[in-house]
PDB file of C-alpha atoms in Angstrom:
ATOM      1  CA  MET A   1     -22.544   8.007 -11.055  1.00  0.00           C
ATOM      2  CA  ASP A   2     -25.844   7.435  -9.222  1.00  0.00           C
ATOM      3  CA  LEU A   3     -24.916   6.570  -5.634  1.00  0.00           C
ATOM      4  CA  GLN A   4     -28.358   7.112  -4.111  1.00  0.00           C
ATOM      5  CA  PHE A   5     -28.848   3.355  -3.528  1.00  0.00           C
ATOM      6  CA  LEU A   6     -26.248   3.590  -0.742  1.00  0.00           C
ATOM      7  CA  PHE A   7     -28.171   6.248   1.207  1.00  0.00           C
ATOM      8  CA  GLN A   8     -31.555   6.464   2.899  1.00  0.00           C
ATOM      9  CA  GLU A   9     -31.688  10.263   2.774  1.00  0.00           C
ATOM     10  CA  PRO A  10     -31.423  12.235  -0.504  1.00  0.00           C
ATOM     11  CA  ILE A  11     -27.926  13.096  -1.754  1.00  0.00           C
ATOM     12  CA  LYS A  12     -27.337  16.858  -1.926  1.00  0.00           C
ATOM     13  CA  GLU A  13     -23.855  16.969  -3.486  1.00  0.00           C
ATOM     14  CA  ILE A  14     -21.340  14.592  -5.072  1.00  0.00           C
ATOM     15  CA  HIS A  15     -17.728  15.556  -5.786  1.00  0.00           C
ATOM     16  CA  GLU A  16     -15.326  13.191  -7.523  1.00  0.00           C
ATOM     17  CA  LEU A  17     -12.000  12.984  -5.698  1.00  0.00           C
ATOM     18  CA  THR A  18      -8.925  12.279  -7.818  1.00  0.00           C
ATOM     19  CA  PRO A  19      -5.586  11.143  -6.383  1.00  0.00           C
ATOM     20  CA  GLY A  20      -3.562  13.421  -8.656  1.00  0.00           C
ATOM     21  CA  TYR A  21      -2.093  10.743 -10.906  1.00  0.00           C
ATOM     22  CA  GLU A  22      -3.317   8.814 -13.941  1.00  0.00           C
ATOM     23  CA  ASN A  23      -4.444   5.194 -14.201  1.00  0.00           C
ATOM     24  CA  HIS A  24      -5.559   4.918 -10.583  1.00  0.00           C
ATOM     25  CA  ALA A  25      -7.635   1.842  -9.822  1.00  0.00           C
ATOM     26  CA  SER A  26     -10.355   3.410  -7.658  1.00  0.00           C
ATOM     27  CA  ASP A  27     -13.260   5.775  -8.070  1.00  0.00           C
ATOM     28  CA  VAL A  28     -13.666   7.962  -4.983  1.00  0.00           C
ATOM     29  CA  TRP A  29     -16.472  10.435  -4.310  1.00  0.00           C
ATOM     30  CA  LEU A  30     -17.224  12.900  -1.523  1.00  0.00           C
ATOM     31  CA  VAL A  31     -20.971  12.681  -0.863  1.00  0.00           C
ATOM     32  CA  LYS A  32     -23.059  15.139   1.162  1.00  0.00           C
ATOM     33  CA  THR A  33     -26.567  14.642   2.509  1.00  0.00           C
ATOM     34  CA  ASP A  34     -28.485  16.658   5.102  1.00  0.00           C
ATOM     35  CA  LYS A  35     -27.223  14.294   7.802  1.00  0.00           C
ATOM     36  CA  GLN A  36     -23.658  13.425   6.828  1.00  0.00           C
ATOM     37  CA  GLU A  37     -20.580  14.020   4.713  1.00  0.00           C
ATOM     38  CA  VAL A  38     -18.907  10.745   3.738  1.00  0.00           C
ATOM     39  CA  VAL A  39     -16.646   9.148   1.140  1.00  0.00           C
ATOM     40  CA  VAL A  40     -17.707   6.423  -1.306  1.00  0.00           C
ATOM     41  CA  ARG A  41     -15.101   4.091  -2.843  1.00  0.00           C
ATOM     42  CA  SER A  42     -15.305   1.545  -5.641  1.00  0.00           C
ATOM     43  CA  SER A  43     -12.891  -0.139  -8.026  1.00  0.00           C
ATOM     44  CA  ARG A  44     -12.651   0.974 -11.631  1.00  0.00           C
ATOM     45  CA  MET A  45     -11.506  -2.508 -12.556  1.00  0.00           C
ATOM     46  CA  VAL A  46     -14.049  -4.850 -14.110  1.00  0.00           C
ATOM     47  CA  GLU A  47     -11.860  -7.538 -15.677  1.00  0.00           C
ATOM     48  CA  GLU A  48      -9.116  -9.554 -13.993  1.00  0.00           C
ATOM     49  CA  PRO A  49      -6.195  -7.298 -12.960  1.00  0.00           C
ATOM     50  CA  ASN A  50      -3.929  -7.022 -16.005  1.00  0.00           C
ATOM     51  CA  ASN A  51      -1.364  -4.292 -15.321  1.00  0.00           C
ATOM     52  CA  ASP A  52       2.016  -4.919 -13.723  1.00  0.00           C
ATOM     53  CA  PHE A  53       1.043  -3.561 -10.306  1.00  0.00           C
ATOM     54  CA  TRP A  54      -2.314  -5.210  -9.728  1.00  0.00           C
ATOM     55  CA  TRP A  55      -1.518  -8.445 -11.575  1.00  0.00           C
ATOM     56  CA  GLY A  56       1.661  -8.722  -9.516  1.00  0.00           C
ATOM     57  CA  CYS A  57      -0.103  -7.929  -6.239  1.00  0.00           C
ATOM     58  CA  LYS A  58      -2.751 -10.545  -6.925  1.00  0.00           C
ATOM     59  CA  LYS A  59      -0.195 -13.186  -7.894  1.00  0.00           C
ATOM     60  CA  LEU A  60       2.153 -12.462  -4.984  1.00  0.00           C
ATOM     61  CA  PHE A  61      -0.270 -11.538  -2.188  1.00  0.00           C
ATOM     62  CA  GLY A  62      -3.733 -12.571  -3.408  1.00  0.00           C
ATOM     63  CA  ILE A  63      -5.353  -9.122  -3.203  1.00  0.00           C
ATOM     64  CA  ASP A  64      -7.856  -7.993  -5.845  1.00  0.00           C
ATOM     65  CA  PRO A  65      -8.843  -4.293  -6.040  1.00  0.00           C
ATOM     66  CA  ARG A  66     -12.347  -5.244  -7.176  1.00  0.00           C
ATOM     67  CA  ARG A  67     -13.085  -6.713  -3.736  1.00  0.00           C
ATOM     68  CA  VAL A  68     -13.606  -3.399  -1.962  1.00  0.00           C
ATOM     69  CA  TYR A  69     -15.710  -5.106   0.734  1.00  0.00           C
ATOM     70  CA  ASP A  70     -12.366  -6.465   1.990  1.00  0.00           C
ATOM     71  CA  LEU A  71     -11.522  -2.922   3.129  1.00  0.00           C
ATOM     72  CA  GLU A  72     -13.879  -3.386   6.085  1.00  0.00           C
ATOM     73  CA  ASN A  73     -11.701  -6.097   7.616  1.00  0.00           C
ATOM     74  CA  VAL A  74      -8.442  -4.272   6.803  1.00  0.00           C
ATOM     75  CA  ASN A  75      -9.609  -0.930   8.179  1.00  0.00           C
ATOM     76  CA  ASN A  76     -11.093  -2.442  11.338  1.00  0.00           C
ATOM     77  CA  ILE A  77      -7.854  -4.242  12.211  1.00  0.00           C
ATOM     78  CA  LEU A  78      -5.685  -1.209  11.432  1.00  0.00           C
ATOM     79  CA  ASN A  79      -7.911   0.998  13.582  1.00  0.00           C
ATOM     80  CA  ASN A  80      -7.335  -1.315  16.524  1.00  0.00           C
ATOM     81  CA  ILE A  81      -3.538  -1.393  16.271  1.00  0.00           C
ATOM     82  CA  THR A  82      -2.358   2.078  15.231  1.00  0.00           C
ATOM     83  CA  LEU A  83      -2.702   5.663  16.422  1.00  0.00           C
ATOM     84  CA  ILE A  84      -3.278   6.842  12.838  1.00  0.00           C
ATOM     85  CA  PRO A  85      -7.029   7.133  12.201  1.00  0.00           C
ATOM     86  CA  VAL A  86      -8.329   4.801   9.473  1.00  0.00           C
ATOM     87  CA  PRO A  87     -11.843   5.377   8.083  1.00  0.00           C
ATOM     88  CA  LYS A  88     -14.566   3.050   9.347  1.00  0.00           C
ATOM     89  CA  ILE A  89     -16.901   1.414   6.832  1.00  0.00           C
ATOM     90  CA  ILE A  90     -20.420   2.816   7.284  1.00  0.00           C
ATOM     91  CA  ASN A  91     -22.324   0.990   4.533  1.00  0.00           C
ATOM     92  CA  LYS A  92     -21.804  -1.364   1.589  1.00  0.00           C
ATOM     93  CA  GLY A  93     -23.685  -2.043  -1.627  1.00  0.00           C
ATOM     94  CA  LYS A  94     -23.444  -3.638  -5.077  1.00  0.00           C
ATOM     95  CA  VAL A  95     -24.522  -2.638  -8.573  1.00  0.00           C
ATOM     96  CA  PHE A  96     -24.097  -5.305 -11.284  1.00  0.00           C
ATOM     97  CA  SER A  97     -21.541  -7.108  -9.069  1.00  0.00           C
ATOM     98  CA  ARG A  98     -19.494  -3.903  -8.638  1.00  0.00           C
ATOM     99  CA  GLU A  99     -18.817  -3.353  -4.935  1.00  0.00           C
ATOM    100  CA  PHE A 100     -19.137   0.051  -3.241  1.00  0.00           C
ATOM    101  CA  VAL A 101     -18.296   1.057   0.323  1.00  0.00           C
ATOM    102  CA  VAL A 102     -19.296   4.175   2.242  1.00  0.00           C
ATOM    103  CA  VAL A 103     -16.554   5.260   4.645  1.00  0.00           C
ATOM    104  CA  GLU A 104     -15.991   7.998   7.204  1.00  0.00           C
ATOM    105  CA  LYS A 105     -14.608  11.309   5.996  1.00  0.00           C
ATOM    106  CA  LEU A 106     -11.541  12.001   8.120  1.00  0.00           C
ATOM    107  CA  ASN A 107     -10.166  15.427   8.975  1.00  0.00           C
ATOM    108  CA  GLY A 108      -7.025  16.772   7.359  1.00  0.00           C
ATOM    109  CA  GLU A 109      -5.529  17.546   3.973  1.00  0.00           C
ATOM    110  CA  VAL A 110      -3.913  15.055   1.596  1.00  0.00           C
ATOM    111  CA  VAL A 111      -0.149  14.919   2.139  1.00  0.00           C
ATOM    112  CA  GLN A 112       1.448  15.772  -1.212  1.00  0.00           C
ATOM    113  CA  SER A 113       5.013  15.031  -0.065  1.00  0.00           C
ATOM    114  CA  PHE A 114       6.694  13.805   3.098  1.00  0.00           C
ATOM    115  CA  ILE A 115       9.742  15.926   2.298  1.00  0.00           C
ATOM    116  CA  GLY A 116       9.679  19.243   4.143  1.00  0.00           C
ATOM    117  CA  GLN A 117       6.958  18.165   6.580  1.00  0.00           C
ATOM    118  CA  PRO A 118       7.238  19.233  10.241  1.00  0.00           C
ATOM    119  CA  SER A 119       9.114  16.770  12.444  1.00  0.00           C
ATOM    120  CA  THR A 120       5.931  16.057  14.420  1.00  0.00           C
ATOM    121  CA  VAL A 121       4.148  14.874  11.253  1.00  0.00           C
ATOM    122  CA  LEU A 122       7.002  12.564  10.271  1.00  0.00           C
ATOM    123  CA  GLN A 123       7.425  11.188  13.774  1.00  0.00           C
ATOM    124  CA  SER A 124       3.697  10.466  14.012  1.00  0.00           C
ATOM    125  CA  LEU A 125       3.956   8.638  10.681  1.00  0.00           C
ATOM    126  CA  GLY A 126       6.888   6.591  11.968  1.00  0.00           C
ATOM    127  CA  GLU A 127       5.227   5.729  15.252  1.00  0.00           C
ATOM    128  CA  GLY A 128       1.939   4.930  13.515  1.00  0.00           C
ATOM    129  CA  LEU A 129       3.541   2.525  11.041  1.00  0.00           C
ATOM    130  CA  ALA A 130       5.605   0.920  13.813  1.00  0.00           C
ATOM    131  CA  ARG A 131       2.436   0.182  15.777  1.00  0.00           C
ATOM    132  CA  ILE A 132       1.040  -1.486  12.659  1.00  0.00           C
ATOM    133  CA  HIS A 133       4.225  -3.554  12.348  1.00  0.00           C
ATOM    134  CA  VAL A 134       3.900  -4.763  15.946  1.00  0.00           C
ATOM    135  CA  HIS A 135       1.019  -6.888  14.633  1.00  0.00           C
ATOM    136  CA  LYS A 136       2.578 -10.208  13.602  1.00  0.00           C
ATOM    137  CA  GLU A 137       1.357 -12.949  11.273  1.00  0.00           C
ATOM    138  CA  ASP A 138       2.920 -16.248  10.186  1.00  0.00           C
ATOM    139  CA  TYR A 139       2.109 -16.130   6.460  1.00  0.00           C
ATOM    140  CA  VAL A 140       2.273 -13.875   3.407  1.00  0.00           C
ATOM    141  CA  GLY A 141      -0.985 -13.074   1.634  1.00  0.00           C
ATOM    142  CA  THR A 142      -4.276 -11.271   2.100  1.00  0.00           C
ATOM    143  CA  PRO A 143      -5.286  -9.615   5.381  1.00  0.00           C
ATOM    144  CA  SER A 144      -8.434 -11.780   5.425  1.00  0.00           C
ATOM    145  CA  GLY A 145      -6.318 -14.931   5.212  1.00  0.00           C
ATOM    146  CA  ASN A 146      -8.145 -16.324   2.161  1.00  0.00           C
ATOM    147  CA  PHE A 147      -4.777 -16.458   0.341  1.00  0.00           C
ATOM    148  CA  LYS A 148      -1.759 -17.654   2.307  1.00  0.00           C
ATOM    149  CA  VAL A 149       1.838 -18.525   1.490  1.00  0.00           C
ATOM    150  CA  LYS A 150       3.903 -20.056   4.297  1.00  0.00           C
ATOM    151  CA  LEU A 151       6.843 -17.901   5.378  1.00  0.00           C
ATOM    152  CA  GLU A 152       9.284 -20.678   4.494  1.00  0.00           C
ATOM    153  CA  ASP A 153       7.820 -20.787   0.960  1.00  0.00           C
ATOM    154  CA  PHE A 154       7.775 -17.027   0.400  1.00  0.00           C
ATOM    155  CA  ASN A 155      11.205 -16.618  -1.212  1.00  0.00           C
ATOM    156  CA  GLN A 156      10.478 -19.237  -3.871  1.00  0.00           C
ATOM    157  CA  HIS A 157       7.010 -17.754  -4.399  1.00  0.00           C
ATOM    158  CA  LEU A 158       8.676 -14.347  -4.839  1.00  0.00           C
ATOM    159  CA  ILE A 159      11.104 -15.748  -7.436  1.00  0.00           C
ATOM    160  CA  ASP A 160       8.253 -17.427  -9.328  1.00  0.00           C
ATOM    161  CA  THR A 161       6.178 -14.227  -9.310  1.00  0.00           C
ATOM    162  CA  MET A 162       9.101 -12.070 -10.469  1.00  0.00           C
ATOM    163  CA  THR A 163       9.815 -14.510 -13.306  1.00  0.00           C
ATOM    164  CA  GLU A 164       6.196 -14.318 -14.461  1.00  0.00           C
ATOM    165  CA  LEU A 165       6.133 -10.519 -14.128  1.00  0.00           C
ATOM    166  CA  VAL A 166       9.216 -10.206 -16.332  1.00  0.00           C
ATOM    167  CA  SER A 167       7.903 -12.604 -18.994  1.00  0.00           C
ATOM    168  CA  ARG A 168       4.452 -10.996 -18.997  1.00  0.00           C
ATOM    169  CA  PHE A 169       5.282  -7.280 -18.793  1.00  0.00           C
ATOM    170  CA  TYR A 170       9.007  -6.867 -19.563  1.00  0.00           C
ATOM    171  CA  PHE A 171       9.722  -9.553 -22.175  1.00  0.00           C
ATOM    172  CA  ASN A 172      11.451  -7.090 -24.547  1.00  0.00           C
ATOM    173  CA  GLN A 173      13.265  -4.968 -21.942  1.00  0.00           C
ATOM    174  CA  GLU A 174      16.805  -6.333 -21.848  1.00  0.00           C
ATOM    175  CA  GLN A 175      17.889  -4.225 -18.876  1.00  0.00           C
ATOM    176  CA  ILE A 176      15.197  -5.721 -16.638  1.00  0.00           C
ATOM    177  CA  GLU A 177      15.373  -9.245 -18.096  1.00  0.00           C
ATOM    178  CA  SER A 178      19.143  -9.507 -17.699  1.00  0.00           C
ATOM    179  CA  LYS A 179      18.977  -8.583 -14.004  1.00  0.00           C
ATOM    180  CA  LEU A 180      16.549 -11.375 -13.130  1.00  0.00           C
ATOM    181  CA  GLY A 181      19.177 -14.110 -12.677  1.00  0.00           C
ATOM    182  CA  GLU A 182      21.223 -12.010 -10.248  1.00  0.00           C
ATOM    183  CA  ILE A 183      18.089 -11.187  -8.242  1.00  0.00           C
ATOM    184  CA  HIS A 184      17.150 -14.886  -8.087  1.00  0.00           C
ATOM    185  CA  ASN A 185      20.564 -15.671  -6.616  1.00  0.00           C
ATOM    186  CA  LEU A 186      20.204 -12.918  -4.015  1.00  0.00           C
ATOM    187  CA  ILE A 187      16.793 -14.238  -2.959  1.00  0.00           C
ATOM    188  CA  ASP A 188      18.188 -17.780  -2.742  1.00  0.00           C
ATOM    189  CA  ASP A 189      20.630 -16.443  -0.139  1.00  0.00           C
ATOM    190  CA  LEU A 190      17.901 -14.723   1.900  1.00  0.00           C
ATOM    191  CA  ALA A 191      16.614 -16.334   5.069  1.00  0.00           C
ATOM    192  CA  SER A 192      12.861 -16.871   5.219  1.00  0.00           C
ATOM    193  CA  PRO A 193      11.046 -13.949   6.886  1.00  0.00           C
ATOM    194  CA  GLU A 194      10.767 -14.379  10.663  1.00  0.00           C
ATOM    195  CA  TYR A 195       7.250 -12.976  10.620  1.00  0.00           C
ATOM    196  CA  SER A 196       4.958 -10.831   8.511  1.00  0.00           C
ATOM    197  CA  SER A 197       2.783  -7.815   9.179  1.00  0.00           C
ATOM    198  CA  PHE A 198       0.570  -5.282   7.417  1.00  0.00           C
ATOM    199  CA  VAL A 199       2.448  -3.696   4.503  1.00  0.00           C
ATOM    200  CA  LEU A 200       1.213  -0.925   2.186  1.00  0.00           C
ATOM    201  CA  VAL A 201       2.591  -1.945  -1.208  1.00  0.00           C
ATOM    202  CA  ASP A 202       1.887   1.396  -2.887  1.00  0.00           C
ATOM    203  CA  MET A 203       3.438   3.457  -0.072  1.00  0.00           C
ATOM    204  CA  ASP A 204       2.975   7.115  -1.013  1.00  0.00           C
ATOM    205  CA  PRO A 205       2.292  10.382   0.847  1.00  0.00           C
ATOM    206  CA  THR A 206      -1.042  10.786  -0.970  1.00  0.00           C
ATOM    207  CA  GLN A 207      -2.436   7.813   1.000  1.00  0.00           C
ATOM    208  CA  PHE A 208      -2.264   9.949   4.155  1.00  0.00           C
ATOM    209  CA  LEU A 209      -3.935  13.049   5.632  1.00  0.00           C
ATOM    210  CA  SER A 210      -2.320  15.619   7.912  1.00  0.00           C
ATOM    211  CA  ASN A 211      -3.238  18.742   9.896  1.00  0.00           C
ATOM    212  CA  GLU A 212       0.386  19.961   9.593  1.00  0.00           C
ATOM    213  CA  LYS A 213       1.054  18.750  13.150  1.00  0.00           C
ATOM    214  CA  VAL A 214       0.437  15.007  12.939  1.00  0.00           C
ATOM    215  CA  ILE A 215      -0.829  12.406  10.468  1.00  0.00           C
ATOM    216  CA  THR A 216      -4.624  12.491  10.817  1.00  0.00           C
ATOM    217  CA  GLY A 217      -5.604   9.704   8.460  1.00  0.00           C
ATOM    218  CA  LEU A 218      -4.553   6.665   6.441  1.00  0.00           C
ATOM    219  CA  VAL A 219      -7.244   6.698   3.800  1.00  0.00           C
ATOM    220  CA  ASP A 220      -6.155   4.480   0.906  1.00  0.00           C
ATOM    221  CA  THR A 221      -5.801   0.924   2.195  1.00  0.00           C
ATOM    222  CA  GLU A 222      -6.721  -1.137  -0.876  1.00  0.00           C
ATOM    223  CA  ALA A 223      -3.109  -2.314  -1.405  1.00  0.00           C
ATOM    224  CA  TYR A 224      -2.543  -3.470   2.185  1.00  0.00           C
ATOM    225  CA  VAL A 225      -1.143  -7.001   2.316  1.00  0.00           C
ATOM    226  CA  ILE A 226       0.430  -9.339   4.851  1.00  0.00           C
ATOM    227  CA  ALA A 227       4.139  -9.427   4.045  1.00  0.00           C
ATOM    228  CA  PRO A 228       7.614  -8.820   5.525  1.00  0.00           C
ATOM    229  CA  ARG A 229       7.677  -5.337   7.090  1.00  0.00           C
ATOM    230  CA  GLU A 230      10.965  -4.664   5.286  1.00  0.00           C
ATOM    231  CA  LEU A 231       8.896  -3.944   2.172  1.00  0.00           C
ATOM    232  CA  ASP A 232       7.419  -0.809   3.771  1.00  0.00           C
ATOM    233  CA  PHE A 233      10.930   0.579   4.226  1.00  0.00           C
ATOM    234  CA  ILE A 234      11.803  -0.195   0.613  1.00  0.00           C
ATOM    235  CA  GLY A 235       8.796   1.892  -0.434  1.00  0.00           C
ATOM    236  CA  LEU A 236       9.614   4.660   2.040  1.00  0.00           C
ATOM    237  CA  GLU A 237      13.159   5.133   0.722  1.00  0.00           C
ATOM    238  CA  TYR A 238      11.657   6.457  -2.532  1.00  0.00           C
ATOM    239  CA  VAL A 239       9.378   9.041  -0.879  1.00  0.00           C
ATOM    240  CA  LEU A 240      11.626  10.382   1.894  1.00  0.00           C
ATOM    241  CA  ASP A 241      14.923  12.275   1.945  1.00  0.00           C
ATOM    242  CA  GLU A 242      17.659  12.107   4.595  1.00  0.00           C
ATOM    243  CA  LYS A 243      16.071  14.724   6.870  1.00  0.00           C
ATOM    244  CA  SER A 244      12.542  13.307   6.716  1.00  0.00           C
ATOM    245  CA  ALA A 245      13.855   9.738   7.099  1.00  0.00           C
ATOM    246  CA  LYS A 246      15.681  10.757  10.280  1.00  0.00           C
ATOM    247  CA  GLU A 247      12.457  12.159  11.789  1.00  0.00           C
ATOM    248  CA  PHE A 248      10.463   9.126  10.635  1.00  0.00           C
ATOM    249  CA  LYS A 249      13.044   6.844  12.253  1.00  0.00           C
ATOM    250  CA  ALA A 250      12.834   8.780  15.539  1.00  0.00           C
ATOM    251  CA  GLY A 251       9.089   8.110  15.656  1.00  0.00           C
ATOM    252  CA  TYR A 252       9.354   4.488  14.559  1.00  0.00           C
ATOM    253  CA  GLU A 253      12.015   3.628  17.113  1.00  0.00           C
ATOM    254  CA  LYS A 254       9.793   4.783  19.965  1.00  0.00           C
ATOM    255  CA  VAL A 255       8.027   1.473  19.322  1.00  0.00           C
ATOM    256  CA  MET A 256      10.493  -0.915  17.644  1.00  0.00           C
ATOM    257  CA  GLU A 257      13.801  -1.038  15.809  1.00  0.00           C
ATOM    258  CA  ILE A 258      14.193  -0.453  12.079  1.00  0.00           C
ATOM    259  CA  PRO A 259      14.861  -3.800  10.331  1.00  0.00           C
ATOM    260  CA  ASP A 260      18.169  -4.556   8.614  1.00  0.00           C
ATOM    261  CA  LEU A 261      17.600  -4.111   4.874  1.00  0.00           C
ATOM    262  CA  THR A 262      21.148  -4.946   3.751  1.00  0.00           C
ATOM    263  CA  LYS A 263      20.449  -8.338   2.159  1.00  0.00           C
ATOM    264  CA  CYS A 264      16.858  -7.804   1.025  1.00  0.00           C
ATOM    265  CA  ARG A 265      17.125  -4.234  -0.303  1.00  0.00           C
ATOM    266  CA  LYS A 266      18.196  -5.037  -3.870  1.00  0.00           C
ATOM    267  CA  PRO A 267      15.749  -7.915  -4.551  1.00  0.00           C
ATOM    268  CA  TYR A 268      12.867  -6.051  -2.893  1.00  0.00           C
ATOM    269  CA  ARG A 269      13.709  -2.896  -4.856  1.00  0.00           C
ATOM    270  CA  TYR A 270      13.706  -4.979  -8.031  1.00  0.00           C
ATOM    271  CA  LEU A 271      10.256  -6.329  -7.117  1.00  0.00           C
ATOM    272  CA  TYR A 272       8.918  -2.818  -6.552  1.00  0.00           C
ATOM    273  CA  ARG A 273      10.277  -1.720  -9.935  1.00  0.00           C
ATOM    274  CA  LEU A 274       8.541  -4.688 -11.596  1.00  0.00           C
ATOM    275  CA  LEU A 275       5.334  -3.525  -9.879  1.00  0.00           C
ATOM    276  CA  SER A 276       5.973   0.085 -11.066  1.00  0.00           C
ATOM    277  CA  VAL A 277       5.276   1.299  -7.531  1.00  0.00           C
ATOM    278  CA  GLN A 278       6.594   4.768  -8.460  1.00  0.00           C
ATOM    279  CA  GLY A 279       6.236   4.456 -12.234  1.00  0.00           C
ATOM    280  CA  LYS A 280       8.514   3.357 -15.070  1.00  0.00           C
ATOM    281  CA  VAL A 281      11.830   4.497 -13.609  1.00  0.00           C
ATOM    282  CA  ASP A 282      15.097   3.418 -15.274  1.00  0.00           C
ATOM    283  CA  LEU A 283      16.157   0.213 -13.504  1.00  0.00           C
ATOM    284  CA  ASN A 284      19.719   1.318 -12.705  1.00  0.00           C
ATOM    285  CA  VAL A 285      18.495   4.641 -11.331  1.00  0.00           C
ATOM    286  CA  TRP A 286      15.901   2.760  -9.268  1.00  0.00           C
ATOM    287  CA  LEU A 287      18.291   0.163  -7.842  1.00  0.00           C
ATOM    288  CA  ASN A 288      20.943   2.784  -7.037  1.00  0.00           C
ATOM    289  CA  HIS A 289      18.559   5.135  -5.241  1.00  0.00           C
ATOM    290  CA  LYS A 290      19.903   6.621  -2.017  1.00  0.00           C
ATOM    291  CA  ILE A 291      19.873   4.318   1.020  1.00  0.00           C
ATOM    292  CA  LEU A 292      18.002   5.920   3.933  1.00  0.00           C
ATOM    293  CA  PHE A 293      17.533   3.083   6.444  1.00  0.00           C
TER     294      PHE A 293
END
């Protein structure tokens, strides 16, 4: 890929960075010039989002991975509210309507797993996410606010989106289809969210950097949305174990209390399975995963 149009000085080296899993939505390169070492990001997606994750995220929250310029607003806000460094946008550019952003290269190594990490790393993660959750909004949608669902309308919007996800992506999967009615009833009994905040829908250790002492970067922010903070804990239960969750909780509760997930856990877990947040896991295994919060 010729990225020279984004730089005034000649590019010396380009290395493609891969997240370590297939079907990722972004192209990411490490670019070196005589003056700087930076990261360039762009979306691989050209057409309308058409897989379960990105179609669902666009329908439910309004985000579109092709709009990488939106990362500037997201990253700037996150930088102002959390202790976890988030890369600043240095430059932007387009080729044939495809958006590219040049961002800071942060220090640290990609976190491959939260399990087994030092307590200081996990507590810094907890405190960092809590500081993000202190930021409150009164809608569900995009961080820019160009797509908004009122909090009192969110539960019905969630039911409608789940119904469409099932009919579009799971129409011949009886196990998932047959659970939909029960989930609808559970959502009907949920109170509307009191407030919303920044939520990372694809919560995963590989979105973060660490120096083995603390979290040194939150680098993949393309799936940040405005939503109930409970969703972050639903995602975290699948990437932590009891020991790491305890350390995370210690950090988080320096800032605020963990929310009560009792009533929302099952419907929100069902949503995350429809979005294949951690892949095509058997539904019963997914819904019966260990409770950590």
